[in-house]
CSV table of C-alpha atoms in Angstrom, one decimal:
chain,number,residue,atom,x,y,z
M,1,MET,CA,5.3,117.3,-2.5
M,2,LYS,CA,2.2,115.2,-1.8
M,3,GLU,CA,4.1,112.0,-1.5
M,4,LYS,CA,6.2,113.9,1.1
M,5,LEU,CA,3.2,115.0,3.0
M,6,GLU,CA,1.6,111.5,3.0
M,7,GLN,CA,5.2,110.2,4.2
M,8,ILE,CA,5.2,112.7,7.1
M,9,LEU,CA,1.8,111.2,8.1
M,10,LYS,CA,2.6,107.4,8.0
M,11,ASP,CA,5.6,108.3,9.6
M,12,ALA,CA,4.4,110.1,12.3
M,13,GLN,CA,1.4,108.1,13.1
M,14,CYS,CA,3.7,104.8,13.3
M,15,GLU,CA,5.8,106.4,15.8
M,16,ILE,CA,2.8,108.1,17.9
M,17,GLU,CA,1.5,104.4,18.1
M,18,LYS,CA,4.7,103.1,19.6
M,19,CYS,CA,5.3,105.7,22.4
M,20,ASP,CA,4.6,104.2,25.6
M,21,ASP,CA,5.2,107.4,27.7
M,22,VAL,CA,3.9,111.2,27.6
M,23,LYS,CA,7.8,112.2,27.7
M,24,THR,CA,8.3,110.0,24.1
M,25,LEU,CA,4.8,111.2,22.8
M,26,ASP,CA,6.0,114.9,23.3
M,27,GLU,CA,9.3,114.3,21.7
M,28,VAL,CA,7.5,112.8,18.5
M,29,ARG,CA,5.1,116.0,18.6
M,30,VAL,CA,7.9,118.3,18.9
M,31,LYS,CA,9.8,116.2,15.7
M,32,PHE,CA,6.9,116.7,13.3
M,33,LEU,CA,5.0,119.6,14.8
M,34,GLY,CA,7.4,121.8,16.4
M,35,LYS,CA,8.9,125.1,15.1
M,36,GLN,CA,11.9,123.0,13.4
M,37,GLY,CA,9.4,120.0,12.6
M,38,GLU,CA,9.3,118.2,9.3
M,39,LEU,CA,5.7,119.3,8.7
M,40,THR,CA,6.3,122.8,9.4
M,41,SER,CA,9.6,122.8,7.0
M,42,ILE,CA,7.5,121.8,4.6
M,43,LEU,CA,5.0,125.0,5.3
M,44,ARG,CA,7.8,127.1,5.5
M,45,ASN,CA,8.8,126.5,1.7
M,46,MET,CA,5.6,126.6,0.4
M,47,LYS,CA,7.1,129.5,-2.1
M,48,GLU,CA,9.0,126.9,-3.8
M,49,VAL,CA,5.9,125.0,-4.7
M,50,PRO,CA,4.3,125.8,-8.0
M,51,PRO,CA,1.4,128.6,-7.6
M,52,GLU,CA,-1.2,126.3,-9.2
M,53,GLU,CA,-0.6,123.9,-6.6
M,54,ARG,CA,0.0,125.6,-3.5
M,55,LYS,CA,-3.8,125.6,-2.6
M,56,THR,CA,-3.8,121.8,-3.0
M,57,VAL,CA,-0.4,121.5,-0.9
M,58,GLY,CA,-1.7,123.8,1.5
M,59,MET,CA,-4.8,122.2,2.2
M,60,LEU,CA,-3.0,118.4,2.6
M,61,ALA,CA,-0.7,120.0,4.7
M,62,ASN,CA,-3.4,121.5,7.2
M,63,GLY,CA,-4.9,118.1,7.0
M,64,VAL,CA,-2.1,116.1,7.6
M,65,ARG,CA,-1.6,118.9,10.8
M,66,GLU,CA,-4.8,118.3,12.0
M,67,LYS,CA,-4.6,114.5,12.0
M,68,LEU,CA,-1.4,114.3,13.8
M,69,GLU,CA,-3.2,116.7,16.2
M,70,ASP,CA,-5.9,114.1,17.0
M,71,ALA,CA,-3.7,111.2,17.2
M,72,ILE,CA,-1.4,112.6,19.6
M,73,SER,CA,-4.3,114.1,21.8
M,74,LYS,CA,-6.3,110.4,21.6
M,75,LYS,CA,-2.7,109.0,22.4
M,76,SER,CA,-2.1,111.6,25.3
M,77,GLU,CA,-5.3,110.5,27.1
M,78,LYS,CA,-4.9,107.0,26.6
M,79,LEU,CA,-1.2,107.2,28.4
M,80,GLU,CA,-3.0,109.4,31.0
M,81,GLU,CA,-5.8,106.6,31.6
M,82,GLU,CA,-3.0,103.9,32.0
M,83,THR,CA,-1.1,105.6,34.0
M,84,LEU,CA,-3.8,106.5,36.4
M,85,LEU,CA,-5.0,102.6,36.1
M,86,LYS,CA,-1.3,101.5,36.7
M,87,ALA,CA,-1.4,104.1,39.6
M,88,MET,CA,-4.7,102.8,41.4
M,89,GLU,CA,-3.4,99.4,40.9
M,90,LYS,CA,-0.3,100.1,42.8
M,91,GLU,CA,-2.4,101.4,45.6
M,92,LYS,CA,-5.3,99.3,45.9
M,93,ILE,CA,-6.3,98.4,49.3
M,94,ASP,CA,-7.7,95.0,50.1
M,95,ILE,CA,-10.4,95.5,52.8
M,96,THR,CA,-10.3,92.0,53.8
M,97,MET,CA,-6.9,92.6,55.1
M,98,PRO,CA,-7.1,92.6,59.0
M,99,SER,CA,-6.8,96.9,59.8
M,100,LYS,CA,-3.2,98.1,61.1
M,101,GLY,CA,-5.1,99.8,63.8
M,102,VAL,CA,-5.6,103.6,64.2
M,103,LYS,CA,-3.1,105.8,66.1
M,104,ARG,CA,-4.6,108.1,68.4
M,105,GLY,CA,-3.3,111.1,70.4
M,106,ALA,CA,-3.9,111.7,74.0
M,107,LEU,CA,-3.5,114.7,76.3
M,108,HIS,CA,0.0,115.2,77.9
M,109,PRO,CA,0.1,114.2,81.4
M,110,LEU,CA,0.7,117.7,82.6
M,111,THR,CA,-2.7,119.0,81.1
M,112,ARG,CA,-4.7,115.7,82.4
M,113,PHE,CA,-3.4,116.7,85.8
M,114,ASN,CA,-4.2,120.5,85.5
M,115,ASN,CA,-7.5,119.8,83.9
M,116,LYS,CA,-8.3,117.3,87.0
M,117,PHE,CA,-7.3,119.9,89.8
M,118,MET,CA,-9.0,122.5,87.7
M,119,ASP,CA,-12.4,120.5,87.9
M,120,ILE,CA,-12.0,120.1,91.5
M,121,CYS,CA,-11.3,123.3,92.2
M,122,VAL,CA,-14.1,124.6,89.9
M,123,GLU,CA,-16.4,121.8,91.9
M,124,MET,CA,-15.8,123.5,94.9
M,125,GLY,CA,-16.8,127.0,93.7
M,126,PHE,CA,-13.4,128.5,92.4
M,127,THR,CA,-12.9,130.7,89.5
M,128,VAL,CA,-10.1,130.3,86.9
M,129,ILE,CA,-8.2,132.9,86.1
M,130,GLN,CA,-4.7,133.0,84.2
M,131,GLY,CA,-2.3,136.4,84.1
M,132,PRO,CA,0.8,137.6,82.5
M,133,GLU,CA,4.0,135.3,82.8
M,134,ILE,CA,6.0,138.5,82.3
M,135,ASP,CA,5.8,140.9,85.3
M,136,THR,CA,7.0,143.8,87.4
M,137,ASP,CA,9.3,143.0,90.5
M,138,TYR,CA,6.3,145.0,92.7
M,139,TYR,CA,3.4,142.0,91.7
M,140,ASN,CA,6.1,139.1,91.7
M,141,PHE,CA,8.1,140.2,95.1
M,142,GLU,CA,7.4,143.2,96.6
M,143,ALA,CA,3.2,143.3,96.8
M,144,LEU,CA,3.8,139.7,98.5
M,145,ASN,CA,5.8,140.8,101.8
M,146,VAL,CA,9.2,140.3,99.8
M,147,PRO,CA,11.0,143.5,99.7
M,148,LYS,CA,14.4,144.2,98.1
M,149,ASN,CA,17.1,142.6,99.4
M,150,HIS,CA,14.6,140.1,101.2
M,151,PRO,CA,16.5,136.6,102.3
M,152,ALA,CA,13.7,134.9,100.5
M,153,ARG,CA,14.6,136.3,97.0
M,154,ASP,CA,17.7,134.2,97.6
M,155,MET,CA,15.6,131.2,97.4
M,156,GLN,CA,14.5,131.7,93.8
M,157,ASP,CA,16.8,132.4,90.9
M,158,SER,CA,15.1,134.7,89.0
M,159,LEU,CA,15.2,135.5,85.5
M,160,TYR,CA,15.5,139.5,84.9
M,161,ILE,CA,14.6,140.7,81.7
M,162,THR,CA,15.1,144.6,82.8
M,163,ASP,CA,16.0,146.0,86.8
M,164,ASN,CA,12.0,146.0,87.2
M,165,ILE,CA,10.5,143.2,84.9
M,166,LEU,CA,11.1,139.4,85.2
M,167,LEU,CA,9.9,136.0,84.3
M,168,ARG,CA,7.3,135.5,86.9
M,169,THR,CA,9.1,132.9,89.6
M,170,GLN,CA,5.5,131.7,91.0
M,171,THR,CA,1.9,132.2,90.5
M,172,SER,CA,1.4,134.0,93.5
M,173,ASN,CA,1.8,137.5,91.5
M,174,MET,CA,-2.1,136.8,90.0
M,175,GLN,CA,-3.2,136.8,93.8
M,176,VAL,CA,-2.0,140.4,94.1
M,177,HIS,CA,-3.6,141.4,90.5
M,178,ALA,CA,-7.1,139.2,91.7
M,179,MET,CA,-6.9,141.4,95.2
M,180,GLU,CA,-6.8,144.9,93.7
M,181,GLU,CA,-9.4,143.8,91.4
M,182,LEU,CA,-11.9,141.7,92.7
M,183,LYS,CA,-14.3,142.5,95.7
M,184,PRO,CA,-14.3,140.2,98.5
M,185,PRO,CA,-15.5,137.4,99.5
M,186,PHE,CA,-14.3,135.4,96.4
M,187,LYS,CA,-12.4,132.1,95.7
M,188,ILE,CA,-9.8,131.8,92.4
M,189,VAL,CA,-7.5,129.3,91.3
M,190,CYS,CA,-4.3,130.6,89.0
M,191,PRO,CA,-2.5,128.0,86.7
M,192,GLY,CA,0.4,128.7,84.8
M,193,ARG,CA,3.6,128.6,84.0
M,194,VAL,CA,6.7,129.7,86.1
M,195,TYR,CA,10.6,130.1,85.7
M,196,ARG,CA,13.6,130.0,87.6
M,197,ASN,CA,17.2,129.4,86.9
M,198,ASP,CA,17.4,126.1,88.2
M,199,ASP,CA,18.1,122.8,86.4
M,200,ASP,CA,18.8,119.2,87.5
M,201,SER,CA,16.7,116.3,87.7
M,202,SER,CA,13.8,117.3,89.8
M,203,HIS,CA,14.2,120.7,88.4
M,204,SER,CA,13.3,122.6,85.0
M,205,PRO,CA,13.8,126.4,84.3
M,206,ILE,CA,10.5,126.2,83.3
M,207,PHE,CA,7.5,124.4,85.2
M,208,ASN,CA,4.0,124.8,86.2
M,209,GLN,CA,2.4,125.7,89.4
M,210,PHE,CA,-1.3,125.9,90.4
M,211,GLU,CA,-2.1,128.4,93.3
M,212,ALA,CA,-5.8,128.9,94.8
M,213,LEU,CA,-6.5,131.7,96.7
M,214,VAL,CA,-9.4,132.1,99.4
M,215,VAL,CA,-10.6,135.6,100.7
M,216,ASP,CA,-13.4,135.7,103.0
M,217,GLU,CA,-14.6,136.8,106.5
M,218,ASN,CA,-13.6,134.4,109.4
M,219,VAL,CA,-11.5,132.1,107.6
M,220,GLY,CA,-8.5,130.8,108.4
M,221,LEU,CA,-5.9,127.5,109.1
M,222,LYS,CA,-9.0,125.0,110.2
M,223,ASP,CA,-10.8,125.6,106.8
M,224,LEU,CA,-7.6,125.5,104.8
M,225,MET,CA,-6.7,122.3,106.3
M,226,LYS,CA,-10.2,120.7,105.4
M,227,MET,CA,-10.3,121.7,102.0
M,228,ILE,CA,-6.7,120.5,101.3
M,229,ASP,CA,-8.0,117.1,102.7
M,230,VAL,CA,-11.0,116.7,100.4
M,231,ILE,CA,-8.8,117.9,97.6
M,232,LEU,CA,-6.1,115.4,98.3
M,233,LYS,CA,-9.0,112.5,98.3
M,234,LYS,CA,-10.4,113.8,95.0
M,235,LEU,CA,-6.5,113.6,93.8
M,236,PHE,CA,-5.5,110.3,95.0
M,237,GLY,CA,-8.1,108.5,96.7
M,238,GLU,CA,-10.1,108.1,99.9
M,239,ASN,CA,-7.0,106.4,101.4
M,240,VAL,CA,-4.5,108.8,100.8
M,241,LYS,CA,-2.7,110.4,104.2
M,242,MET,CA,-1.6,113.7,105.0
M,243,ARG,CA,1.2,115.2,107.1
M,244,VAL,CA,1.6,118.8,107.8
M,245,ARG,CA,4.9,120.2,108.5
M,246,PRO,CA,5.8,124.1,109.6
M,247,ALA,CA,7.1,126.2,106.6
M,248,TYR,CA,8.0,129.7,105.9
M,249,PHE,CA,6.6,131.6,103.1
M,250,PRO,CA,6.6,135.4,103.3
M,251,PHE,CA,3.1,136.0,101.8
M,252,THR,CA,1.8,133.7,104.4
M,253,GLU,CA,1.4,133.6,108.3
M,254,PRO,CA,1.5,130.8,109.5
M,255,SER,CA,2.7,129.0,106.7
M,256,ILE,CA,2.9,125.1,106.0
M,257,GLU,CA,3.8,122.3,103.6
M,258,ILE,CA,1.5,119.6,103.0
M,259,ASP,CA,2.7,116.0,102.4
M,260,ALA,CA,0.7,113.0,101.0
M,261,THR,CA,1.0,109.3,100.6
M,262,CYS,CA,4.0,108.8,98.0
M,263,GLN,CA,2.3,107.7,95.0
M,264,MET,CA,5.3,106.2,94.0
M,265,CYS,CA,5.2,103.8,96.5
M,266,GLN,CA,1.8,103.9,98.1
M,267,GLY,CA,3.5,104.7,101.6
M,268,LYS,CA,6.1,101.8,102.1
M,269,GLY,CA,9.1,104.2,101.5
M,270,CYS,CA,11.2,104.9,98.4
M,271,SER,CA,14.3,106.7,97.1
M,272,LEU,CA,12.0,109.2,95.8
M,273,CYS,CA,10.1,110.2,99.6
M,274,LYS,CA,13.7,108.7,101.2
M,275,GLY,CA,12.0,106.1,102.8
M,276,THR,CA,9.5,108.2,104.6
M,277,GLY,CA,6.1,107.0,103.0
M,278,PHE,CA,5.5,110.9,102.0
M,279,SER,CA,6.0,113.3,99.5
M,280,GLU,CA,5.7,117.1,99.1
M,281,VAL,CA,2.5,117.9,97.3
M,282,PHE,CA,1.5,121.6,98.3
M,283,GLY,CA,2.8,124.6,99.8
M,284,ALA,CA,0.1,126.5,102.0
M,285,GLY,CA,-0.7,128.9,104.7
M,286,VAL,CA,-2.9,132.0,105.9
M,287,VAL,CA,-2.4,134.9,104.1
M,288,ASN,CA,-0.1,137.3,105.8
M,289,PRO,CA,-2.3,140.7,106.6
M,290,LYS,CA,0.5,142.7,105.2
M,291,VAL,CA,-0.3,141.1,101.6
M,292,LEU,CA,-3.9,142.3,102.2
M,293,GLU,CA,-3.6,145.7,103.3
M,294,MET,CA,-0.8,146.0,100.5
M,295,SER,CA,-3.4,144.8,97.8
M,296,GLY,CA,-6.4,147.4,99.3
M,297,ILE,CA,-8.1,144.9,101.5
M,298,ASP,CA,-9.3,145.3,104.8
M,299,SER,CA,-7.1,142.9,107.1
M,300,LYS,CA,-9.2,143.3,110.0
M,301,LYS,CA,-12.3,142.1,108.0
M,302,TYR,CA,-11.4,139.7,105.7
M,303,SER,CA,-8.5,136.9,106.2
M,304,GLY,CA,-7.8,134.5,103.7
M,305,PHE,CA,-5.8,131.4,102.8
M,306,ALA,CA,-3.5,130.2,99.9
M,307,PHE,CA,-2.4,126.9,98.7
M,308,GLY,CA,-0.7,125.1,95.8
M,309,PRO,CA,0.8,122.3,94.0
M,310,GLY,CA,3.8,122.3,92.0
M,311,ILE,CA,2.1,120.3,89.3
M,312,ASP,CA,5.5,118.7,87.4
M,313,ARG,CA,6.4,117.1,90.7
M,314,SER,CA,3.0,115.8,91.4
M,315,VAL,CA,2.8,114.3,87.7
M,316,MET,CA,6.1,112.5,88.2
M,317,VAL,CA,5.3,111.1,91.7
M,318,THR,CA,1.6,109.5,90.5
M,319,ASN,CA,3.3,108.5,86.9
M,320,LYS,CA,6.5,107.0,88.4
M,321,ILE,CA,8.6,109.4,86.0
M,322,PRO,CA,12.2,109.3,87.3
M,323,ASN,CA,13.4,112.5,85.5
M,324,ILE,CA,11.3,116.3,85.1
M,325,LYS,CA,13.1,116.3,81.5
M,326,TYR,CA,11.3,113.9,80.1
M,327,LEU,CA,7.7,116.4,80.8
M,328,PHE,CA,9.5,118.6,78.2
M,329,ARG,CA,11.0,116.3,75.8
M,330,ASN,CA,9.1,115.2,72.7
M,331,ASP,CA,10.0,111.9,72.9
M,332,MET,CA,7.3,109.3,71.4
M,333,ARG,CA,8.1,106.4,73.2
M,334,PHE,CA,8.0,108.5,76.8
M,335,LEU,CA,4.5,110.1,75.4
M,336,LYS,CA,3.4,106.5,74.2
M,337,GLN,CA,3.9,105.2,77.9
M,338,MET,CA,2.2,108.0,79.3
M,339,ARG,CA,-0.9,107.8,77.2
């Protein structure tokens, strides 16, 4: 029995030394020390050993086990160290090599324009407010002088959730909320997403608006024009030219549309501006007295004006983007160009 144990120790040590990976080492451990291992089998058959030799054989068997366990442990540590060194060598970085450069992110063009417009308005004393993108028919239409069956509703393909609740078609809904809650005089600006059932190269079901409202005593169209002129110069530069056209909005009277020098062609004429050298920037007008009264503001004492650009169209023009869909696609080629 003693010779057999010594042979097991010799064979096991030899196989442990030959192991070149952790998996093979574990197989050797199971072969000799597992439940069906060679050393375990001897310990199970101790009853066949003469009583006077059992103590000696038992001590020898335990010694063999300890030596094998120690050898396996040391080999395992060595193999793990070798694996780590190989990985470090493989992943080694030559710090003398030129850098590949760092990829940096950037704000989306919509965010950049939105922030720029907000900064301009804040500098002019406006307060930024935000409100619900899902609102009632009253705030989105009726309180803005657009009652049911009004022809102006046909101009906006609305997305209704129920008969009385819809995705807002304009940020003008925030004008009503503000006029109900704030006491004049005040200047507010309301950025946000709006929704209409419209979809082509220059329209999207989701787009962004930026609406400003001023309510005070003795303010009118002249004040509106001066303010828009200042904002356009801050947005597009001192050389920008402005053109005013009459328009119709139920919540303003009079209503106007503001065109500015086309940023795509710089006024020379292109397909975007249809050769005119101007592109539409703002919808604007003096707040309809009826809208003021419906929101609890005395129209005999106070007046107001409102204006706002379509953020997406302005971004398209200033960045020469041919299709509005590019603004909503996570296309890295486009985003890198806009960066």
